[in-house]
XYZ file of C-alpha atoms in Angstrom:
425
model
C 7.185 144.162 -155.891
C 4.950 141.238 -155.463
C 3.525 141.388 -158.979
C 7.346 141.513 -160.146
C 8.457 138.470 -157.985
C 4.995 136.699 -159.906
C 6.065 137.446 -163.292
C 9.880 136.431 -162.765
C 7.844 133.152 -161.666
C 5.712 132.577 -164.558
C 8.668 133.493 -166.789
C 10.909 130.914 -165.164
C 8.231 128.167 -165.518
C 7.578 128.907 -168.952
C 11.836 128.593 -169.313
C 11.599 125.291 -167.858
C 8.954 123.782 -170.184
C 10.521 124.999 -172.905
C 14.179 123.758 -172.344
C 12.445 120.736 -170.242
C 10.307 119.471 -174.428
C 12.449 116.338 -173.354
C 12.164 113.958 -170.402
C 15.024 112.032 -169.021
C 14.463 108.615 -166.580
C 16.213 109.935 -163.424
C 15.885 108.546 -160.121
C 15.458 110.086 -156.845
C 18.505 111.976 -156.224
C 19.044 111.382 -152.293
C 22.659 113.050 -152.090
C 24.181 115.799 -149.965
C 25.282 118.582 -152.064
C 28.159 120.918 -150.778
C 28.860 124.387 -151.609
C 32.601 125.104 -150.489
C 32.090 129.078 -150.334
C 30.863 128.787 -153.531
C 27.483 130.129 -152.711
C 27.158 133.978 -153.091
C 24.200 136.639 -151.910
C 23.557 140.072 -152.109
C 20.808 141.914 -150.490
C 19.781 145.415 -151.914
C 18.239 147.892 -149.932
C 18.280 151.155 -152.222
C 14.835 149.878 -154.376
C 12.830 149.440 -151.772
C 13.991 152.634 -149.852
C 13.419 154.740 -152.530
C 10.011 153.793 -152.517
C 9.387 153.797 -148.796
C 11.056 157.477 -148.088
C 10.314 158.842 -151.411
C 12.334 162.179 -151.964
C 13.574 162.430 -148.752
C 15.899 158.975 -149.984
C 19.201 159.664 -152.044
C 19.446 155.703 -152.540
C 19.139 156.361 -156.853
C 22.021 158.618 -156.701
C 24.342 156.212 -154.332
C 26.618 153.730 -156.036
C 25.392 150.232 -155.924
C 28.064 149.116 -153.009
C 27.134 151.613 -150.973
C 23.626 150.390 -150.770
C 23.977 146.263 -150.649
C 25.253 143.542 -148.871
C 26.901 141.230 -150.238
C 27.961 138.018 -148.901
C 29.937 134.134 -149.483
C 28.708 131.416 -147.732
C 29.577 127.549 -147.126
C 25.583 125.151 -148.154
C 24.841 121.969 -147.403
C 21.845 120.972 -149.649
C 19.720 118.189 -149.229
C 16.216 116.964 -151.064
C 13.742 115.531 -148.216
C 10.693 113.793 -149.380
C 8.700 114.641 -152.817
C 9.695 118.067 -154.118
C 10.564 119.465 -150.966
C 14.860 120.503 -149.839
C 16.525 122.367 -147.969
C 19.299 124.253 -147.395
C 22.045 125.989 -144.809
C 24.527 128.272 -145.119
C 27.108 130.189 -143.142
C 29.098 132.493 -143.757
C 30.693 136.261 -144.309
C 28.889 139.147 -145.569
C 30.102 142.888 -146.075
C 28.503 145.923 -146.561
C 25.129 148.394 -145.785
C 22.368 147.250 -143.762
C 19.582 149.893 -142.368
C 16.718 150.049 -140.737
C 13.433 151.261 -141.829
C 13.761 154.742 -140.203
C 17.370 155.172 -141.532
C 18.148 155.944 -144.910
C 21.426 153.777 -146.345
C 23.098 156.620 -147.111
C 23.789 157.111 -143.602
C 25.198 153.552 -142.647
C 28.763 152.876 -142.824
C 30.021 149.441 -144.372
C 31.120 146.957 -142.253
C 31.663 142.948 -141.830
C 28.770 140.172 -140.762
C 28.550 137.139 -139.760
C 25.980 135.361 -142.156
C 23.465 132.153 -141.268
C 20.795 131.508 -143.689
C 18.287 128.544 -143.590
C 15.919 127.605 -146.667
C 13.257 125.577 -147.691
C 12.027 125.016 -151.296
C 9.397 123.360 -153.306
C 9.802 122.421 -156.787
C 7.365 122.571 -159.171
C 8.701 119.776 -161.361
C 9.560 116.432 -160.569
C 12.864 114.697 -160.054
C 12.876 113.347 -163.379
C 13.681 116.545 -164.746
C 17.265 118.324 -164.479
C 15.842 121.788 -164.938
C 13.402 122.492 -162.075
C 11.732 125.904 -161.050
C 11.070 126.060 -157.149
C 9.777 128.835 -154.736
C 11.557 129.153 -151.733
C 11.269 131.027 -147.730
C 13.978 131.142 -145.398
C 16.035 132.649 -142.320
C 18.422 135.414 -143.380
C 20.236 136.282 -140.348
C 23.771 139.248 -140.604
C 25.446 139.316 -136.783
C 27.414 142.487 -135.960
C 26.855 144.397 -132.563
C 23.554 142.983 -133.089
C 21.190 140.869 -134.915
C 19.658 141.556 -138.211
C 17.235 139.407 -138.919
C 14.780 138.974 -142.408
C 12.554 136.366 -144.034
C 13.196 136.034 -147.837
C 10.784 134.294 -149.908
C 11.269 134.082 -153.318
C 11.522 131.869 -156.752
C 14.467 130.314 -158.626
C 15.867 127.823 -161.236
C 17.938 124.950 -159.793
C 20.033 123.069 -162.205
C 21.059 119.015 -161.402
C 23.511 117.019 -162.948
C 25.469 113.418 -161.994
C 28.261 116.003 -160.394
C 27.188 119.400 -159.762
C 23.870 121.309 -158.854
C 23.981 125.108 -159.618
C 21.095 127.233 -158.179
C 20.115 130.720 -158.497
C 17.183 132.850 -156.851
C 15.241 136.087 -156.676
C 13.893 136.985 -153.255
C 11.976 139.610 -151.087
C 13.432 139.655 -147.341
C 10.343 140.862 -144.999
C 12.510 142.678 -142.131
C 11.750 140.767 -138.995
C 13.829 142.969 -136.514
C 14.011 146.074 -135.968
C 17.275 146.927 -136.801
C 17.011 145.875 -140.518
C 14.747 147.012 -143.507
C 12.956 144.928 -146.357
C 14.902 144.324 -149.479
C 15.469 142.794 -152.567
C 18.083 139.570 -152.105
C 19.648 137.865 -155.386
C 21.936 134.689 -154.527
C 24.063 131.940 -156.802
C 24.881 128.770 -155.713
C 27.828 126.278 -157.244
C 27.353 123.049 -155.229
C 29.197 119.208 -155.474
C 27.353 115.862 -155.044
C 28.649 113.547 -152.594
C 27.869 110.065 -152.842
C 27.876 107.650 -150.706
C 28.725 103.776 -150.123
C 25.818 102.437 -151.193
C 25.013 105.273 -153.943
C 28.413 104.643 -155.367
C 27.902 100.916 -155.297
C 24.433 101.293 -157.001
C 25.382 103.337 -159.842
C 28.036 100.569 -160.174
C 25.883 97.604 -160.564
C 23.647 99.550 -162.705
C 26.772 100.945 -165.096
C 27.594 96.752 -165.021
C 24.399 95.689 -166.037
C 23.851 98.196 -169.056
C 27.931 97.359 -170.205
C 26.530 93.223 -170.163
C 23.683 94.144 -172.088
C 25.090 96.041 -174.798
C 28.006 94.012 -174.914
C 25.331 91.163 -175.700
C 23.605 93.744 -178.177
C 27.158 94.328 -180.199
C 27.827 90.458 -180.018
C 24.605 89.857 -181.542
C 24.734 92.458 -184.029
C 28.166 91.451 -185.414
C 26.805 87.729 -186.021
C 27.268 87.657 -190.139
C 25.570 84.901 -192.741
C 26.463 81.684 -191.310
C 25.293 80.391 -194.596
C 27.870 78.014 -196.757
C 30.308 78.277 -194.187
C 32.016 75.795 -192.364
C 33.330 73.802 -195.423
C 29.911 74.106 -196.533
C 28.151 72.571 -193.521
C 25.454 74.700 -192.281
C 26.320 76.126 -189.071
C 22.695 76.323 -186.769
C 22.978 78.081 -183.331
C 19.030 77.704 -182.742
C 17.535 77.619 -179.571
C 14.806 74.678 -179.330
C 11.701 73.994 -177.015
C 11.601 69.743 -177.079
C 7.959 68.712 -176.898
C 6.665 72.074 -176.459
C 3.216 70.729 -177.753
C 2.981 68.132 -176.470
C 3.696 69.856 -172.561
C 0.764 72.207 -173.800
C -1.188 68.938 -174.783
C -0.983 68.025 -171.082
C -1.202 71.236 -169.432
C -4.755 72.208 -171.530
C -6.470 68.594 -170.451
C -5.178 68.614 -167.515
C -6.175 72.130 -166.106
C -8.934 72.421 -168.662
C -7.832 74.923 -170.329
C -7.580 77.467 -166.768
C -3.466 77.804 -167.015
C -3.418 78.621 -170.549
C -3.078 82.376 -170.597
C -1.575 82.485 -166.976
C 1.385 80.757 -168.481
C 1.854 82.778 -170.945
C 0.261 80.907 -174.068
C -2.845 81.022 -175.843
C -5.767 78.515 -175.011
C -7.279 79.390 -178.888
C -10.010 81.338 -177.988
C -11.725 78.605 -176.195
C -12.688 79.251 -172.898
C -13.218 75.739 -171.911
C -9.818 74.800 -173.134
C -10.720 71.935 -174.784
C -7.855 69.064 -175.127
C -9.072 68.102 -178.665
C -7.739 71.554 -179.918
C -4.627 71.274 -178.408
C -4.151 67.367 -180.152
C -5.350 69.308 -183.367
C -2.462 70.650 -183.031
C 0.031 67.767 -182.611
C -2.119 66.546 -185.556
C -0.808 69.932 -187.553
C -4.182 70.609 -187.844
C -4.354 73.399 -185.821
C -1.870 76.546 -184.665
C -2.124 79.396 -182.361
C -2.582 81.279 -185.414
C -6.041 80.139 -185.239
C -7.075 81.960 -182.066
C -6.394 84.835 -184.450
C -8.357 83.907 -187.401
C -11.522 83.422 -184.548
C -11.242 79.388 -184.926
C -11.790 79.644 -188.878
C -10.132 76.775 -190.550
C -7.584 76.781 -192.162
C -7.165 76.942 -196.179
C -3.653 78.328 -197.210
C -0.488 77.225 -196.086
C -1.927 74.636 -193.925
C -2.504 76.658 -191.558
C -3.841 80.303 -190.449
C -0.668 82.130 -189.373
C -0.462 85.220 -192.040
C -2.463 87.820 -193.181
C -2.417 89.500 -196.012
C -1.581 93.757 -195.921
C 0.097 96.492 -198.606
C 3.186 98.288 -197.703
C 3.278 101.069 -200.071
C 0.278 100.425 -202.263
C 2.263 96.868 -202.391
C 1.263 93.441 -201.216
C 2.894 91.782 -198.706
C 2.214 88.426 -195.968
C 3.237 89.135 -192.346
C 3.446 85.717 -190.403
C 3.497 86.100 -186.818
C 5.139 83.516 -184.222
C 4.396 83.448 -180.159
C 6.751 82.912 -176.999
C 6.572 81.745 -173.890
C 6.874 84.242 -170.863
C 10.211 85.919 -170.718
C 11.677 83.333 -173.285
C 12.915 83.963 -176.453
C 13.435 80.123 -177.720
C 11.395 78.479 -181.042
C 8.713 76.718 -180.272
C 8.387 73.229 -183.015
C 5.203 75.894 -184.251
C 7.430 78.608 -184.062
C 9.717 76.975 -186.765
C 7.057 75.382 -188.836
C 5.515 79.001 -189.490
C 9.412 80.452 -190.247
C 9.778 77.494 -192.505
C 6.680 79.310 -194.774
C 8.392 82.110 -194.354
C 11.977 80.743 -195.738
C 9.737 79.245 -198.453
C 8.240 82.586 -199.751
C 11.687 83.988 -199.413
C 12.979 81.386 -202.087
C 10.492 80.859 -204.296
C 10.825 84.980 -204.429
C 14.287 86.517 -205.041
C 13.427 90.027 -205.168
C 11.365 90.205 -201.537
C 12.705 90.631 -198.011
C 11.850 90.208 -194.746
C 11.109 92.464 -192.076
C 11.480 90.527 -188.576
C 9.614 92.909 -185.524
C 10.558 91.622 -181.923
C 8.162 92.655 -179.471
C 6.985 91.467 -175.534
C 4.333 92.141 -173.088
C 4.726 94.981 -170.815
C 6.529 92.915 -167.300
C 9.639 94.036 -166.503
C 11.876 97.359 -167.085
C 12.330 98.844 -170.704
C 15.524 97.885 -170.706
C 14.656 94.078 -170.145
C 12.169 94.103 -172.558
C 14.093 96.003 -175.313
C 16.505 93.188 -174.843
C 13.946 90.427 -175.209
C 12.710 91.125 -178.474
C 15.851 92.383 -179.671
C 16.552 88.053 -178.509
C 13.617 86.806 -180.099
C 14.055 88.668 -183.284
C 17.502 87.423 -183.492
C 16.444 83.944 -182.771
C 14.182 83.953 -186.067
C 17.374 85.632 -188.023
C 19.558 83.062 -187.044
C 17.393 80.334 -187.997
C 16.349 81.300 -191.385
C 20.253 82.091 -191.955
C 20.814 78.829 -191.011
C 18.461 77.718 -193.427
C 20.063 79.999 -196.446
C 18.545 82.996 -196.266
C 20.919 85.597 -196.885
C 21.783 88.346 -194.076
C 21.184 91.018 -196.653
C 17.754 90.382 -197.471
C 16.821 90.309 -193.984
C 16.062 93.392 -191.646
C 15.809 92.471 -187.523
C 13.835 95.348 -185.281
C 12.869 95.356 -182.079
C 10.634 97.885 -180.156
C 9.833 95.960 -176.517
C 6.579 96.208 -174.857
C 6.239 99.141 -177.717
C 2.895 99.013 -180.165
C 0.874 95.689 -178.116
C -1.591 94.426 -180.166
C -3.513 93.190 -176.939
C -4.535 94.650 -173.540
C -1.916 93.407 -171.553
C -3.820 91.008 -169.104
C -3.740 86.897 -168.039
C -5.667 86.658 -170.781
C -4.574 88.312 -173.213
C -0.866 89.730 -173.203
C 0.509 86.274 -174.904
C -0.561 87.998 -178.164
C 2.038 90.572 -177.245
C 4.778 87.998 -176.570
C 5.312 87.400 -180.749
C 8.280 88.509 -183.592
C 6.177 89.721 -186.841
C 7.866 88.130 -189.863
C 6.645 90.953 -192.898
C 7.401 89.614 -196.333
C 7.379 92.465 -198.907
C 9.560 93.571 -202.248
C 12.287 95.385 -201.918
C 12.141 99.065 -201.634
């Protein structure tokens, strides 16, 4: 019977992984669950007695309610700490019980009082709704006396938002006297209750994700703003006034120390020298160049492309940086989407791919939002500026694909929307 029990559990685990190829963000599920008599058990004692008596037991040739018990039961469920829960039920069974000296055969049916008590231990995580667990408990039937076992055992437990729905396979190791070892098989409908501050959580959360796809749709459904307006230009941009000139200030005046603490780039100069950062104010310079490795600068002014084939095709991606959690044009930001604008017109049949992305602070949600912001921002400008909506494609993938380790140092390389010029597929 044991090996039996240990294939049932293999089989179930292997069920699990296979329905489970998907895994779903779920929190810690902290709820009472209640089973209003929907929980049902049966324990069988004809198997077992068969084998223990041999041919002196007529259990094979009994029908199957004359050798169970079977039973309904009020649960309570509840999930403790990690993987472990427990349960409690009580309720009414009806049927055969024996001992191990009398064969079932010989018992006459009759009503119980039923208390169980369970503990489990899943062997998946909360995160998944499909969990395997193995289980050992109290089974205790009251007549004219006690019949007590100990049923341990594996099962499949099924959680939703609303309902839980378990079901288990069990040996029950006789503990009194006046009951036998058997096989027990049990189902188990149950309702979450949630409370106060459960209720009010899931509604702030539900709130939040309505606000940000409301802002998602709102941004989506913004169409070329281009020679509209009685032909005036309509320009919704987002500007950073004297961005360089605050990062003039903050590289001589920390020497360079706050550069990637803040969220910008200090150009590959550990020193932070100040006469880099006035390069820039100079347009000499660009944050491009901390790419490039400090080269100078040859074609279009300065070093903020590079040169790559999309299909066996060439194309010039043009990458712009933001500040920590911000999502505004810096005045470098727009000078390299002005090249970009310019490429766009001097080339009718290209298009531009604009990639949002972020460092990896904050939730995926937040960041998914972010880039999807920042990526918008560059849209709307070049719009503004008359690039048509439909040669324009705006993605956004979060803290997704980083093209830096994500440290002080480094993660402002992160915090960028790739502008990809290429033809038209």
């Amino acid at each position: 019977m044991k090996k039996v029990l240990i294939c049932l559990a293999g089989c179930l685990l292997l069920a699990a992984q296979a329905i489970l190829a998907q895994e779903v963000e779920r929190e810690w599920d902290n709820r009472w669950f209640i089973s209003p008599l929907c929980k049902f058990q049966v324990q069988e004692f004809g198997m077992l007695e068969k084998n223990r008596h041999g041919f002196l037991s007529d259990a094979n040739q009994l029908p199957i309610m004359d050798k169970i018990n079977a039973s309904f039961a009020a649960s309570a469920y509840k999930n403790i700490v990690g993987r472990l829960s427990f349960s409690v039920d009580i309720g009414l069974s009806y049927g055969h019980v024996t001992s191990k000296d009398r064969l079932i055969s010989t018992t006459e049916a009759q009503t119980y009082n039923l208390l169980n008590a369970t503990l489990y231990y899943h062997l998946l995580s909360h995160r998944y709704r499909l969990q395997p667990f193995i289980s050992a408990g109290i089974t205790n039937l009251i007549n004219d006396s006690s019949y007590t076992s100990a049923p341990m055992g594996v099962g499949l437990k099924f959680n939703s938002k609303k309902i839980m729905i378990m079901a288990q396979a069990a040996y029950g190791y006789s503990i009194s006297k006046t009951t036998a070892n058997s096989l027990n098989y049990s189902l188990g409908l149950y309702l979450g209750i949630n409370n106060k501050k459960k209720k009010k959580a899931d509604k702030d959360k539900a709130a939040a994700a309505d606000s940000a796809k409301k802002a998602q749709e709102d941004l989506a459904k913004k169409s070329d703003t281009t020679n509209k307006n009685n032909g005036q230009v309509v320009n919704n941009i987002v500007i950073n006034v004297n961005v360089d000139s605050l990062l003039t200030a903050r590289a001589g005046n920390n020497n360079g120390a706050n550069g990637n603490q803040n969220g910008w780039p200090n150009n590959g100069n550990p020193n932070g020298n100040p006469n880099e950062w006035q390069g820039r104010e100079n347009g000499k310079a660009d944050y491009g160049d901390s790419l490039a490795g400090g080269r100078t600068a040859q074609a279009f002014d300065l070093i903020d492309y590079q040169v790559d084939t999309i299909n066996g095709k060439p194309a010039l991606k043009f990458t712009v940086y933001f500040y920590y959690k911000d999502y505004s044009l810096t005045s470098r930001a727009f000078a390299t989407v002005d090249k970009v604008i310019a490429q766009l017109k001097r080339n009718p049949g290209k298009i531009v791919e604009i990639k949002g992305y972020t460092d990896n602070v904050g939730s995926t949600e937040y960041n998914n939002y972010l880039s999807m912001r920042r990526a918008q921002m560059a849209f709307d400008y070049m719009n503004s500026r008359g690039v048509p909506a439909e040669r324009m494609i705006v993605s956004y993938y979060g803290k997704e694909y980083p093209v830096a380790e994500n440290t002080p140092a480094n993660a402002w390389l992160n915090r960028r929307v790739e502008l990809v010029v290429r033809d038209k597929d």
